CSV table of C-alpha atoms and ligand atoms in Angstrom, one decimal:
chain,number,residue,atom,x,y,z
A,1,UNK,CA,23.3,9.1,-15.0
A,2,UNK,CA,20.5,7.3,-17.3
A,3,UNK,CA,16.8,6.4,-15.6
A,4,UNK,CA,15.2,3.3,-14.7
A,5,UNK,CA,14.8,1.3,-18.1
A,6,UNK,CA,11.9,-1.0,-16.8
A,7,UNK,CA,11.7,-4.6,-16.6
A,8,UNK,CA,9.4,-6.2,-19.5
A,9,UNK,CA,10.6,-9.3,-20.9
A,10,UNK,CA,7.0,-10.3,-22.0
A,11,UNK,CA,6.5,-6.9,-23.9
A,12,UNK,CA,3.8,-6.4,-21.5
A,13,UNK,CA,4.0,-2.6,-23.2
A,14,UNK,CA,1.9,-3.9,-26.3
A,15,UNK,CA,-0.9,-4.4,-24.2
A,16,UNK,CA,-0.7,-1.0,-22.5
A,17,UNK,CA,-2.3,2.5,-24.2
A,18,UNK,CA,-0.1,5.8,-24.3
A,19,UNK,CA,-1.7,7.2,-21.4
A,20,UNK,CA,-0.7,4.5,-19.3
A,21,UNK,CA,2.7,4.5,-20.7
A,22,UNK,CA,2.9,8.7,-20.1
A,23,UNK,CA,1.7,8.1,-16.6
A,24,UNK,CA,4.2,5.1,-15.7
A,25,UNK,CA,6.9,7.4,-17.3
A,26,UNK,CA,5.8,10.5,-15.1
A,27,UNK,CA,5.9,8.3,-11.8
A,28,UNK,CA,9.5,6.6,-13.0
A,29,UNK,CA,10.9,9.9,-13.6
A,30,UNK,CA,9.6,11.4,-10.3
A,31,UNK,CA,11.1,8.3,-8.7
A,32,UNK,CA,14.4,8.3,-10.2
A,33,UNK,CA,14.8,12.3,-10.0
A,34,UNK,CA,13.0,13.2,-6.3
A,35,UNK,CA,13.0,10.0,-4.3
A,36,UNK,CA,16.1,7.5,-5.2
A,37,UNK,CA,18.6,10.5,-4.3
A,38,UNK,CA,17.5,11.1,-1.0
A,39,UNK,CA,15.1,7.6,0.4
A,40,UNK,CA,18.2,5.5,1.6
A,41,UNK,CA,18.8,8.6,4.0
A,42,UNK,CA,15.5,8.8,5.1
A,43,UNK,CA,15.2,5.5,5.8
A,44,UNK,CA,18.3,5.5,7.9
A,45,UNK,CA,16.9,8.5,9.9
A,46,UNK,CA,13.5,6.8,10.2
A,47,UNK,CA,11.7,9.7,8.4
A,48,UNK,CA,9.2,10.3,6.1
A,49,UNK,CA,10.4,12.9,2.9
A,50,UNK,CA,7.3,15.3,3.5
A,51,UNK,CA,8.6,17.7,1.0
A,52,UNK,CA,7.4,15.5,-1.6
A,53,UNK,CA,3.7,15.4,-0.7
A,54,UNK,CA,2.9,18.6,-2.6
A,55,UNK,CA,4.5,17.5,-5.9
A,56,UNK,CA,2.6,14.2,-5.5
A,57,UNK,CA,-0.4,16.2,-5.3
A,58,UNK,CA,0.7,18.4,-8.1
A,59,UNK,CA,1.4,15.2,-10.2
A,60,UNK,CA,-2.3,13.9,-9.6
A,61,UNK,CA,-1.0,10.9,-7.6
A,62,UNK,CA,-3.8,11.5,-4.9
A,63,UNK,CA,-6.8,9.7,-5.6
A,64,UNK,CA,-5.4,9.5,-9.1
A,65,UNK,CA,-8.6,6.7,-9.9
A,66,UNK,CA,-11.6,8.8,-8.8
A,67,UNK,CA,-13.4,11.2,-11.1
A,68,UNK,CA,-14.4,15.0,-9.9
A,69,UNK,CA,-13.1,17.3,-7.1
A,70,UNK,CA,-9.8,18.1,-8.9
A,71,UNK,CA,-8.8,14.3,-9.3
A,72,UNK,CA,-6.8,12.9,-12.2
A,73,UNK,CA,-9.5,10.2,-13.4
A,74,UNK,CA,-6.9,7.4,-14.2
A,75,UNK,CA,-7.8,4.1,-15.5
A,76,UNK,CA,-7.2,1.4,-12.8
A,77,UNK,CA,-4.3,0.0,-14.9
A,78,UNK,CA,-2.5,3.5,-15.3
A,79,UNK,CA,-3.1,3.7,-11.7
A,80,UNK,CA,-1.3,0.7,-11.1
A,81,UNK,CA,1.5,1.5,-13.0
A,82,UNK,CA,1.8,4.9,-11.0
A,83,UNK,CA,1.9,2.6,-8.0
A,84,UNK,CA,4.5,0.1,-9.3
A,85,UNK,CA,6.9,3.2,-9.5
A,86,UNK,CA,6.4,4.6,-6.4
A,87,UNK,CA,7.1,1.4,-4.7
A,88,UNK,CA,10.2,0.7,-7.0
A,89,UNK,CA,11.5,4.1,-4.8
A,90,UNK,CA,10.2,2.8,-1.4
A,91,UNK,CA,7.2,0.6,-0.3
A,92,UNK,CA,6.8,3.6,2.4
A,93,UNK,CA,5.8,6.3,-0.4
A,94,UNK,CA,3.6,3.7,-1.7
A,95,UNK,CA,2.0,3.4,1.5
A,96,UNK,CA,1.5,7.1,1.9
A,97,UNK,CA,-0.1,7.2,-1.7
A,98,UNK,CA,-1.9,4.2,-1.0
A,99,UNK,CA,-3.6,5.4,2.2
A,100,UNK,CA,-4.2,8.8,1.0
A,101,UNK,CA,-6.2,7.6,-1.8
A,102,UNK,CA,-7.4,4.2,-1.5
A,103,UNK,CA,-8.4,4.3,2.3
A,104,UNK,CA,-9.1,8.1,2.9
A,105,UNK,CA,-10.2,9.4,-0.3
A,106,UNK,CA,-12.0,6.7,-1.1
A,107,UNK,CA,-14.6,5.9,1.7
A,108,UNK,CA,-15.0,9.7,1.6
A,109,UNK,CA,-16.1,9.7,-2.2
A,110,UNK,CA,-18.0,6.2,-2.0
A,111,UNK,CA,-19.4,6.4,1.8
A,112,UNK,CA,-19.6,10.2,2.3
A,113,UNK,CA,-22.1,13.3,2.1
A,114,UNK,CA,-21.6,16.0,-0.6
A,115,UNK,CA,-20.4,18.4,2.0
A,116,UNK,CA,-17.9,15.9,3.4
A,117,UNK,CA,-16.4,15.2,-0.4
A,118,UNK,CA,-16.2,19.1,-0.7
A,119,UNK,CA,-14.5,19.8,2.4
A,120,UNK,CA,-11.8,17.0,2.0
A,121,UNK,CA,-11.4,15.8,-1.2
A,122,UNK,CA,-9.9,18.8,-3.0
A,123,UNK,CA,-7.6,19.0,-0.1
A,124,UNK,CA,-6.7,15.5,0.0
A,125,UNK,CA,-5.9,15.5,-3.8
A,126,UNK,CA,-3.6,18.3,-3.5
A,127,UNK,CA,-1.7,17.2,-0.3
A,128,UNK,CA,-2.7,20.2,1.3
A,129,UNK,CA,-4.4,18.0,3.9
A,130,UNK,CA,-3.2,14.1,4.9
A,131,UNK,CA,-5.4,11.4,5.8
A,132,UNK,CA,-5.0,7.9,7.8
A,133,UNK,CA,-7.3,5.2,8.4
A,134,UNK,CA,-8.0,3.3,11.7
A,135,UNK,CA,-9.3,0.2,11.4
A,136,UNK,CA,-6.8,-2.2,13.4
A,137,UNK,CA,-6.6,-2.4,16.9
A,138,UNK,CA,-3.9,-3.7,19.5
A,139,UNK,CA,-6.0,-7.1,19.8
A,140,UNK,CA,-7.9,-7.3,16.9
A,141,UNK,CA,-5.8,-6.8,13.5
A,142,UNK,CA,-6.7,-10.1,11.2
A,143,UNK,CA,-10.3,-10.1,12.3
A,144,UNK,CA,-11.2,-6.5,12.4
A,145,UNK,CA,-14.7,-7.7,13.7
A,146,UNK,CA,-13.7,-7.9,16.9
A,147,UNK,CA,-12.7,-4.4,17.5
A,148,UNK,CA,-13.5,-2.7,21.0
A,149,UNK,CA,-13.5,0.9,19.8
A,150,UNK,CA,-17.4,1.6,20.2
A,151,UNK,CA,-19.4,5.0,19.1
A,152,UNK,CA,-22.5,5.8,21.4
A,153,UNK,CA,-25.0,8.4,20.2
A,154,UNK,CA,-25.4,11.4,22.5
A,155,UNK,CA,-27.4,13.9,21.0
A,156,UNK,CA,-26.7,15.5,17.7
A,157,UNK,CA,-23.2,13.9,18.4
A,158,UNK,CA,-21.0,10.2,18.6
A,159,UNK,CA,-18.8,9.7,21.6
A,160,UNK,CA,-15.8,7.3,20.6
A,161,UNK,CA,-13.6,5.2,22.8
A,162,UNK,CA,-11.0,2.9,22.0
A,163,UNK,CA,-7.7,2.3,20.4
A,164,UNK,CA,-6.2,1.8,17.2
A,165,UNK,CA,-2.8,0.5,16.4
A,166,UNK,CA,0.1,0.5,13.5
A,167,UNK,CA,-1.8,3.5,11.7
A,168,UNK,CA,0.1,4.7,8.8
A,169,UNK,CA,0.2,8.5,8.9
A,170,UNK,CA,-2.0,8.4,12.1
A,171,UNK,CA,0.1,11.6,13.7
A,172,UNK,CA,0.4,13.4,10.6
A,173,UNK,CA,-3.2,13.2,9.7
A,174,UNK,CA,-5.6,16.3,9.2
A,175,UNK,CA,-8.3,13.7,9.1
A,176,UNK,CA,-8.4,10.1,10.0
A,177,UNK,CA,-11.7,7.5,8.9
A,178,UNK,CA,-12.0,5.8,12.4
A,179,UNK,CA,-13.8,2.6,12.0
A,180,UNK,CA,-15.8,1.9,15.3
A,181,UNK,CA,-19.0,-0.1,16.7
A,182,UNK,CA,-22.1,1.4,17.1
A,183,UNK,CA,-24.9,0.4,20.0
A,184,UNK,CA,-26.8,-1.8,17.4
A,185,UNK,CA,-23.3,-3.7,17.1
A,186,UNK,CA,-22.6,-2.5,13.4
A,187,UNK,CA,-19.5,-1.1,12.3
A,188,UNK,CA,-19.1,2.5,11.0
A,189,UNK,CA,-16.9,5.0,9.8
A,190,UNK,CA,-16.3,8.4,11.5
A,191,UNK,CA,-13.8,11.3,10.3
A,192,UNK,CA,-11.8,12.4,13.4
A,193,UNK,CA,-10.3,15.7,12.7
A,194,UNK,CA,-7.0,16.7,13.9
A,195,UNK,CA,-7.3,18.3,17.4
A,196,UNK,CA,-10.5,17.3,18.3
A,197,UNK,CA,-10.6,16.7,22.3
A,198,UNK,CA,-10.0,13.3,23.2
A,199,UNK,CA,-8.3,12.5,20.5
A,200,UNK,CA,-4.6,11.6,20.6
A,201,UNK,CA,-1.4,10.1,18.3
A,202,UNK,CA,1.7,8.7,19.0
A,203,UNK,CA,4.6,7.3,16.9
A,204,UNK,CA,5.9,3.8,16.7
A,205,UNK,CA,9.8,3.7,17.2
A,206,UNK,CA,12.3,0.7,16.9
A,207,UNK,CA,10.7,-0.4,13.4
A,208,UNK,CA,13.1,-2.4,11.1
A,209,UNK,CA,10.7,-2.2,8.5
A,210,UNK,CA,9.2,0.5,6.5
A,211,UNK,CA,11.3,3.1,8.4
A,212,UNK,CA,10.7,5.8,5.8
A,213,UNK,CA,6.8,6.1,6.8
A,214,UNK,CA,5.0,7.2,10.1
A,215,UNK,CA,3.5,4.3,11.6
A,216,UNK,CA,1.2,5.7,14.8
A,217,UNK,CA,-1.0,4.3,17.6
A,218,UNK,CA,-4.7,6.4,17.9
A,219,UNK,CA,-6.2,7.0,21.2
A,220,UNK,CA,-9.7,8.1,21.7
A,221,UNK,CA,-11.1,9.2,25.0
A,222,UNK,CA,-14.8,10.4,25.3
A,223,UNK,CA,-13.9,11.7,21.6
A,224,UNK,CA,-17.0,13.8,20.8
A,225,UNK,CA,-17.6,13.6,17.0
A,226,UNK,CA,-20.4,15.8,15.4
A,227,UNK,CA,-22.9,13.7,13.5
A,228,UNK,CA,-21.9,15.2,10.1
A,229,UNK,CA,-18.3,13.2,10.3
A,230,UNK,CA,-20.4,10.0,10.1
A,231,UNK,CA,-19.7,8.3,7.2
A,232,UNK,CA,-23.6,8.2,6.1
A,233,UNK,CA,-23.6,5.8,3.2
A,234,UNK,CA,-22.2,3.0,4.7
A,235,UNK,CA,-22.6,0.1,7.6
A,236,UNK,CA,-21.2,-3.0,8.7
A,237,UNK,CA,-17.7,-4.5,8.3
A,238,UNK,CA,-17.8,-4.1,4.3
A,239,UNK,CA,-17.6,-0.7,4.6
A,240,UNK,CA,-14.0,-0.6,5.9
A,241,UNK,CA,-13.3,-4.0,3.9
A,242,UNK,CA,-14.5,-2.4,0.6
A,243,UNK,CA,-12.0,0.1,1.4
A,244,UNK,CA,-9.0,-2.4,1.8
A,245,UNK,CA,-9.8,-3.5,-2.1
A,246,UNK,CA,-8.7,-0.2,-3.3
A,247,UNK,CA,-5.4,-0.3,-1.4
A,248,UNK,CA,-4.8,-4.2,-1.7
A,249,UNK,CA,-4.8,-3.3,-5.6
A,250,UNK,CA,-2.3,-0.9,-5.4
A,251,UNK,CA,-0.1,-3.3,-3.4
A,252,UNK,CA,-0.6,-5.8,-6.2
A,253,UNK,CA,1.3,-3.5,-8.8
A,254,UNK,CA,3.5,-1.8,-6.2
A,255,UNK,CA,4.9,-5.2,-5.1
A,256,UNK,CA,6.3,-5.6,-8.5
A,257,UNK,CA,8.2,-2.3,-8.4
A,258,UNK,CA,10.3,-3.5,-5.4
A,259,UNK,CA,10.9,-6.4,-6.7
A,260,UNK,CA,12.2,-4.9,-10.2
A,261,UNK,CA,14.4,-2.8,-8.2
A,262,UNK,CA,15.6,-5.9,-6.6
A,263,UNK,CA,16.1,-7.8,-9.8
A,264,UNK,CA,17.7,-5.1,-11.9
A,265,UNK,CA,20.2,-4.2,-8.9
A,266,UNK,CA,20.9,-8.0,-9.2
A,267,UNK,CA,21.1,-8.5,-12.9
A,268,UNK,CA,23.9,-5.3,-13.2
A,269,UNK,CA,25.7,-6.7,-10.2
A,270,UNK,CA,26.0,-10.2,-11.7
A,271,UNK,CA,27.4,-8.9,-14.8
A,272,UNK,CA,30.1,-6.6,-13.4
A,273,UNK,CA,31.2,-8.5,-10.3
A,274,UNK,CA,33.9,-11.6,-11.1
A,275,UNK,CA,34.4,-14.7,-9.3
A,276,UNK,CA,36.6,-17.7,-10.5
A,277,UNK,CA,38.5,-18.0,-13.4
A,278,UNK,CA,37.9,-14.0,-13.9
A,279,UNK,CA,34.2,-14.8,-14.8
A,280,UNK,CA,31.0,-12.6,-14.3
A,281,UNK,CA,29.0,-14.3,-11.5
A,282,UNK,CA,26.5,-14.1,-14.2
A,283,UNK,CA,28.0,-16.9,-16.1
A,284,UNK,CA,27.2,-19.3,-13.0
A,285,UNK,CA,24.4,-21.6,-13.7
A,286,UNK,CA,23.2,-20.9,-10.1
A,287,UNK,CA,23.0,-17.3,-10.2
A,288,UNK,CA,21.4,-17.6,-13.6
A,289,UNK,CA,18.7,-19.8,-12.5
A,290,UNK,CA,18.0,-17.1,-9.5
A,291,UNK,CA,17.7,-14.3,-12.0
A,292,UNK,CA,15.6,-16.4,-14.4
A,293,UNK,CA,13.3,-17.4,-11.7
A,294,UNK,CA,13.0,-13.4,-11.0
A,295,UNK,CA,12.0,-12.4,-14.3
A,296,UNK,CA,10.0,-15.4,-14.8
A,297,UNK,CA,7.8,-14.8,-11.2
A,298,UNK,CA,8.0,-10.5,-12.5
A,299,UNK,CA,6.5,-11.5,-15.4
A,300,UNK,CA,3.4,-13.5,-14.2
A,301,UNK,CA,2.5,-11.2,-11.5
A,302,UNK,CA,2.2,-8.4,-14.5
A,303,UNK,CA,-0.1,-10.5,-16.2
A,304,UNK,CA,-2.0,-10.7,-13.1
A,305,UNK,CA,-2.1,-7.0,-12.1
A,306,UNK,CA,-2.7,-6.0,-15.7
A,307,UNK,CA,-6.0,-8.7,-16.0
A,308,UNK,CA,-7.0,-7.6,-12.6
A,309,UNK,CA,-6.5,-4.1,-13.6
A,310,UNK,CA,-8.3,-4.7,-16.8
A,311,UNK,CA,-11.2,-6.0,-14.6
A,312,UNK,CA,-11.5,-3.2,-12.2
A,313,UNK,CA,-11.8,-1.0,-15.1
A,314,UNK,CA,-14.8,-2.8,-16.6
A,315,UNK,CA,-16.2,-3.3,-12.8
A,316,UNK,CA,-16.0,-6.8,-13.1
A,317,UNK,CA,-13.0,-7.2,-10.3
A,318,UNK,CA,-14.1,-9.4,-7.4
A,319,UNK,CA,-12.0,-9.0,-3.9
A,320,UNK,CA,-10.7,-12.2,-4.4
A,321,UNK,CA,-9.0,-11.6,-7.3
A,322,UNK,CA,-7.2,-8.8,-5.5
A,323,UNK,CA,-6.9,-11.0,-2.7
A,324,UNK,CA,-4.6,-13.2,-4.7
A,325,UNK,CA,-2.7,-10.2,-6.7
A,326,UNK,CA,-1.7,-8.9,-3.2
A,327,UNK,CA,-0.9,-12.2,-2.0
A,328,UNK,CA,1.2,-13.7,-5.0
A,329,UNK,CA,2.9,-10.3,-5.9
A,330,UNK,CA,4.2,-9.5,-2.4
A,331,UNK,CA,5.4,-13.2,-2.0
A,332,UNK,CA,7.3,-12.9,-4.9
A,333,UNK,CA,8.6,-9.5,-4.3
A,334,UNK,CA,10.2,-10.8,-0.9
A,335,UNK,CA,11.6,-13.8,-2.6
A,336,UNK,CA,12.8,-11.8,-5.1
A,337,UNK,CA,14.3,-9.5,-2.5
A,338,UNK,CA,16.2,-12.5,-0.6
A,339,UNK,CA,17.6,-14.0,-3.8
A,340,UNK,CA,18.7,-10.6,-5.0
A,341,UNK,CA,20.2,-9.7,-1.8
A,342,UNK,CA,22.3,-13.3,-2.2
A,343,UNK,CA,23.3,-12.5,-5.4
A,344,UNK,CA,25.3,-9.4,-4.2
A,345,UNK,CA,26.7,-11.4,-1.0
A,346,UNK,CA,28.4,-9.1,1.2
A,347,UNK,CA,27.8,-5.7,-0.6
A,348,UNK,CA,23.8,-6.9,-0.6
A,349,UNK,CA,23.4,-6.0,3.5
A,350,UNK,CA,24.6,-2.6,3.2
A,351,UNK,CA,22.4,0.5,2.1
A,352,UNK,CA,24.9,1.2,-0.8
A,353,UNK,CA,22.4,-1.2,-2.4
A,354,UNK,CA,18.6,-1.0,-2.3
A,355,UNK,CA,18.0,-4.5,-1.8
A,356,UNK,CA,17.9,-5.1,2.2
A,357,UNK,CA,15.5,-2.1,2.5
A,358,UNK,CA,13.1,-3.3,-0.2
A,359,UNK,CA,13.3,-6.7,1.9
A,360,UNK,CA,12.6,-5.5,5.0
A,361,UNK,CA,10.2,-3.1,3.8
A,362,UNK,CA,8.2,-6.1,2.1
A,363,UNK,CA,7.9,-7.9,5.4
A,364,UNK,CA,5.4,-5.2,6.8
A,365,UNK,CA,3.7,-5.0,3.1
A,366,UNK,CA,2.9,-8.9,3.5
A,367,UNK,CA,1.9,-8.4,6.5
A,368,UNK,CA,-0.8,-5.3,6.2
A,369,UNK,CA,-3.7,-5.2,4.1
A,370,UNK,CA,-4.3,-8.8,5.0
A,371,UNK,CA,-1.8,-11.4,5.6
A,372,UNK,CA,-0.2,-13.6,2.8
A,373,UNK,CA,-2.5,-16.6,4.8
A,374,UNK,CA,-5.5,-14.4,5.3
A,375,UNK,CA,-5.3,-13.9,1.9
A,376,UNK,CA,-4.8,-17.8,1.0
A,377,UNK,CA,-8.2,-18.1,3.1
A,378,UNK,CA,-9.9,-15.5,1.2
A,379,UNK,CA,-9.1,-17.6,-1.6
A,380,UNK,CA,-10.0,-20.7,0.1
A,381,UNK,CA,-13.2,-20.2,0.9
A,382,UNK,CA,-14.2,-18.6,-2.7
A,383,UNK,CA,-13.2,-22.0,-4.1
A,384,UNK,CA,-14.7,-24.7,-1.6
A,385,UNK,CA,-17.4,-22.1,-0.2
A,386,UNK,CA,-16.2,-23.1,3.0
A,387,UNK,CA,-15.2,-20.1,5.5
A,388,UNK,CA,-12.3,-20.8,7.8
A,389,UNK,CA,-12.9,-17.7,9.7
A,390,UNK,CA,-15.5,-19.2,11.4
B,401,LIG,P1,-17.1,-11.6,6.6
B,401,LIG,O1,-18.5,-12.2,7.1
B,401,LIG,O2,-16.3,-12.3,5.4
B,401,LIG,O3,-17.5,-10.3,6.0
B,401,LIG,C1,-17.9,-9.5,6.6
B,401,LIG,C2,-18.8,-8.8,5.3
B,401,LIG,O4,-17.8,-7.7,4.6
B,401,LIG,C3,-17.8,-8.4,3.1
B,401,LIG,N1,-16.5,-8.5,2.7
B,401,LIG,C4,-16.1,-7.6,2.0
B,401,LIG,N2,-16.5,-6.4,1.0
B,401,LIG,C5,-15.9,-5.8,0.6
B,401,LIG,N3,-14.5,-6.1,0.3
B,401,LIG,C6,-14.3,-7.2,0.8
B,401,LIG,N4,-12.8,-7.4,0.7
B,401,LIG,C7,-14.9,-8.2,1.6
B,401,LIG,N5,-14.8,-9.3,2.2
B,401,LIG,C8,-15.6,-9.2,3.0
B,401,LIG,C9,-18.6,-9.6,3.2
B,401,LIG,O5,-19.4,-10.0,2.2
B,401,LIG,C10,-19.7,-9.3,4.5
B,401,LIG,O6,-20.8,-8.6,3.9
B,401,LIG,P2,-22.1,-8.7,4.4
B,401,LIG,O7,-23.1,-7.5,3.3
B,401,LIG,O8,-22.5,-9.9,4.6
B,401,LIG,O9,-22.4,-8.3,5.8
B,401,LIG,O10,-15.9,-11.0,7.5
B,401,LIG,P3,-14.8,-11.7,8.7
B,401,LIG,O11,-15.2,-11.0,9.8
B,401,LIG,O12,-15.3,-13.2,8.4
B,401,LIG,O13,-13.8,-11.5,7.8
B,401,LIG,C11,-13.0,-11.7,6.9
B,401,LIG,C12,-11.9,-10.9,6.5
B,401,LIG,C13,-10.9,-12.1,7.4
B,401,LIG,C14,-11.3,-11.9,5.2
B,401,LIG,C15,-11.4,-9.9,7.0
B,401,LIG,O14,-11.7,-9.5,8.3
B,401,LIG,C16,-10.0,-9.4,6.6
B,401,LIG,O15,-9.7,-9.1,5.5
B,401,LIG,N6,-9.1,-9.2,7.5
B,401,LIG,C17,-7.6,-8.9,7.5
B,401,LIG,C18,-7.5,-7.1,8.0
B,401,LIG,C19,-6.9,-6.4,7.1
B,401,LIG,O16,-6.3,-6.4,5.9
B,401,LIG,N7,-6.8,-5.2,7.6
B,401,LIG,C20,-6.3,-4.1,7.0
B,401,LIG,C21,-5.7,-2.5,8.1
B,401,LIG,S1,-5.6,-1.5,7.2
B,401,LIG,C22,-4.1,-1.7,6.6
B,401,LIG,O17,-3.4,-2.6,6.9
B,401,LIG,C23,-3.0,0.1,5.8
B,401,LIG,S2,-1.3,-0.8,5.6
B,401,LIG,C24,-1.0,1.1,5.0
B,401,LIG,C25,-1.1,0.7,3.2
B,401,LIG,O18,-2.0,0.4,2.1
B,401,LIG,O19,0.1,1.0,2.9
B,402,LIG,P1,-2.4,-11.1,13.6
B,402,LIG,O1,-3.8,-10.9,13.0
B,402,LIG,O2,-1.9,-11.3,15.5
B,402,LIG,O3,-1.6,-12.2,13.0
B,402,LIG,C1,-0.5,-13.0,13.4
B,402,LIG,C2,-0.4,-13.9,12.4
B,402,LIG,O4,-1.6,-15.0,12.8
B,402,LIG,C3,-0.4,-13.7,11.1
B,402,LIG,O5,0.8,-14.8,10.5
B,402,LIG,C4,-1.8,-14.7,10.7
B,402,LIG,O6,-1.7,-14.5,9.3
B,402,LIG,C5,-2.1,-15.7,11.7
B,402,LIG,N1,-3.1,-15.4,11.8
B,402,LIG,C6,-4.3,-14.8,12.2
B,402,LIG,N2,-5.4,-15.1,12.0
B,402,LIG,C7,-5.6,-16.7,11.2
B,402,LIG,C8,-6.4,-17.5,10.9
B,402,LIG,N3,-7.5,-17.3,10.9
B,402,LIG,N4,-5.8,-18.8,10.3
B,402,LIG,C9,-4.4,-18.5,10.2
B,402,LIG,N5,-3.4,-17.7,10.4
B,402,LIG,C10,-4.0,-16.8,11.2
B,402,LIG,N6,-3.9,-1.0,9.9
B,402,LIG,C11,-4.6,0.3,9.5
B,402,LIG,O7,-6.1,0.2,10.3
B,402,LIG,N7,-4.4,1.1,9.6
B,402,LIG,C12,-3.1,1.4,9.1
B,402,LIG,O8,-3.0,2.7,8.4
B,402,LIG,C13,-1.8,0.7,9.2
B,402,LIG,N8,-0.7,0.6,8.8
B,402,LIG,C14,-0.1,-0.3,9.1
B,402,LIG,C15,1.5,0.0,8.8
B,402,LIG,C16,2.5,-1.0,9.0
B,402,LIG,C17,3.8,-0.8,8.9
B,402,LIG,C18,2.1,-2.2,9.5
B,402,LIG,C19,3.0,-3.4,10.3
B,402,LIG,C20,0.4,-2.5,9.9
B,402,LIG,C21,-0.3,-1.8,9.3
B,402,LIG,N9,-1.6,-2.0,9.8
B,402,LIG,C22,-2.7,-0.8,9.8
B,402,LIG,C23,-1.9,-3.0,10.6
B,402,LIG,C24,-2.2,-4.6,9.6
B,402,LIG,O9,-3.3,-4.1,8.9
B,402,LIG,C25,-1.9,-5.6,10.2
B,402,LIG,O10,-1.0,-5.7,11.2
B,402,LIG,C26,-2.5,-6.8,9.9
B,402,LIG,O11,-4.2,-6.9,9.6
B,402,LIG,C27,-1.9,-8.2,10.5
B,402,LIG,O12,-3.0,-8.0,12.4
B,402,LIG,P2,-2.0,-8.4,13.4
B,402,LIG,O13,-0.4,-7.5,13.0
B,402,LIG,O14,-2.5,-7.7,14.5
B,402,LIG,O15,-1.4,-10.0,13.3
């Protein structure tokens, strides 16, 4: 079977260099050969395909835009194209790579000591170790600044108490980056290692979204963390929010991948499926309207992603640019999935086709890493100078 040929209405390829195209091609082949044949089964059974983790490491996909410690040093544009292809496979796969790279490796790389970097980065890069990121709590999602998890200094240790919720890979993780408020009310990050006394992780069941991804709750009860596991180079909410920029950037590209999978499926289907006068449904104007909407929004999303990627490579991407990218591209992906599902009629609801899986996944993607509306308010604050959060 021929692999995915890509979606490029506006000749975006002419703006990409050879390295970027090669990374995209490598990720595309990996998804076609290793992910698509197995993902529906994992989605049905609500399991993550763990056997892919070493391959993702070998391909250099973990921490791919970081330098040293075995990382691939890709440009941010190449990194984005890789995330696009991974999410064309499944949002759960892209989530795994986002969390490992943007939310665990990036904070260790940016806020960590040299010892922490040497201990964790090569292991996380290769996939020998798995990470998770604990910011959200049962009572504090959009407003992480209200967190109740706290850390008290006791001799050479910190004692952590609290609960985290909705944590991707929480029960799989060898190391969790957990954010807690210290006695001075400042938020700090701690590396909580698997097996630490007082630390427990349990899995969320019954999800209708991101089924091929592990989502956990974390409980910390008088959990003693040695001083050397404190991330020493950051304090305050800007610590965890800085990590989110990395993951949100990848999601901005990833959403396009899910949208491309749905658009491509709907286009092929519409050209084959015949209704009325033995004509393909692709010949009906209302169906063309939907397809034309999809390709236009995907193309606009690609331009936004490419531009923000270039700004990021030049060190000029502001977190509000990234908010716009995440908000817009996930929203158009979700709407693309809904329109594509409609084009497939009844066939759109079964997992012989990828569309419903992408659609339900994208509901989570729209909520996590800042909901659609939170990103609107971030943009609103940037253009008016007035915060809606106070
Ligand atoms: P605010 O007063 O605005 O800011 C506090 C400090 O942080 C700075 N800051 C940022 N720094 C870096 N990057 C950003 N994106 C930043 N946004 C704000 C800000 O300058 C300030 O610094 P300083 O030096 O003055 O102290 O904070 P606020 O409490 O009003 O909250 C603002 C708000 C609502 C935008 C923020 O809390 C937010 O982003 N909420 C959404 C929470 C969220 O996205 N959680 C995600 C959890 S992780 C996850 O979902 C993983 S999903 C798995 C996967 O990725 O696949
Ligand atoms: P709430 O904050 O309660 O929001 C509910 C609704 O209220 C939303 O529509 C929101 O937009 C709206 N709202 C809230 N405040 C405002 C306001 N000021 N103005 C207008 N509207 C507002 N978190 C982690 O820390 N690590 C992870 O690895 C992680 N993985 C996740 C995986 C999955 C599958 C999911 C679903 C979530 C994950 N999360 C993770 C949590 C995620 O980041 C939160 O769900 C998200 O930040 C929203 O928080 P909430 O669910 O508590 O919703």
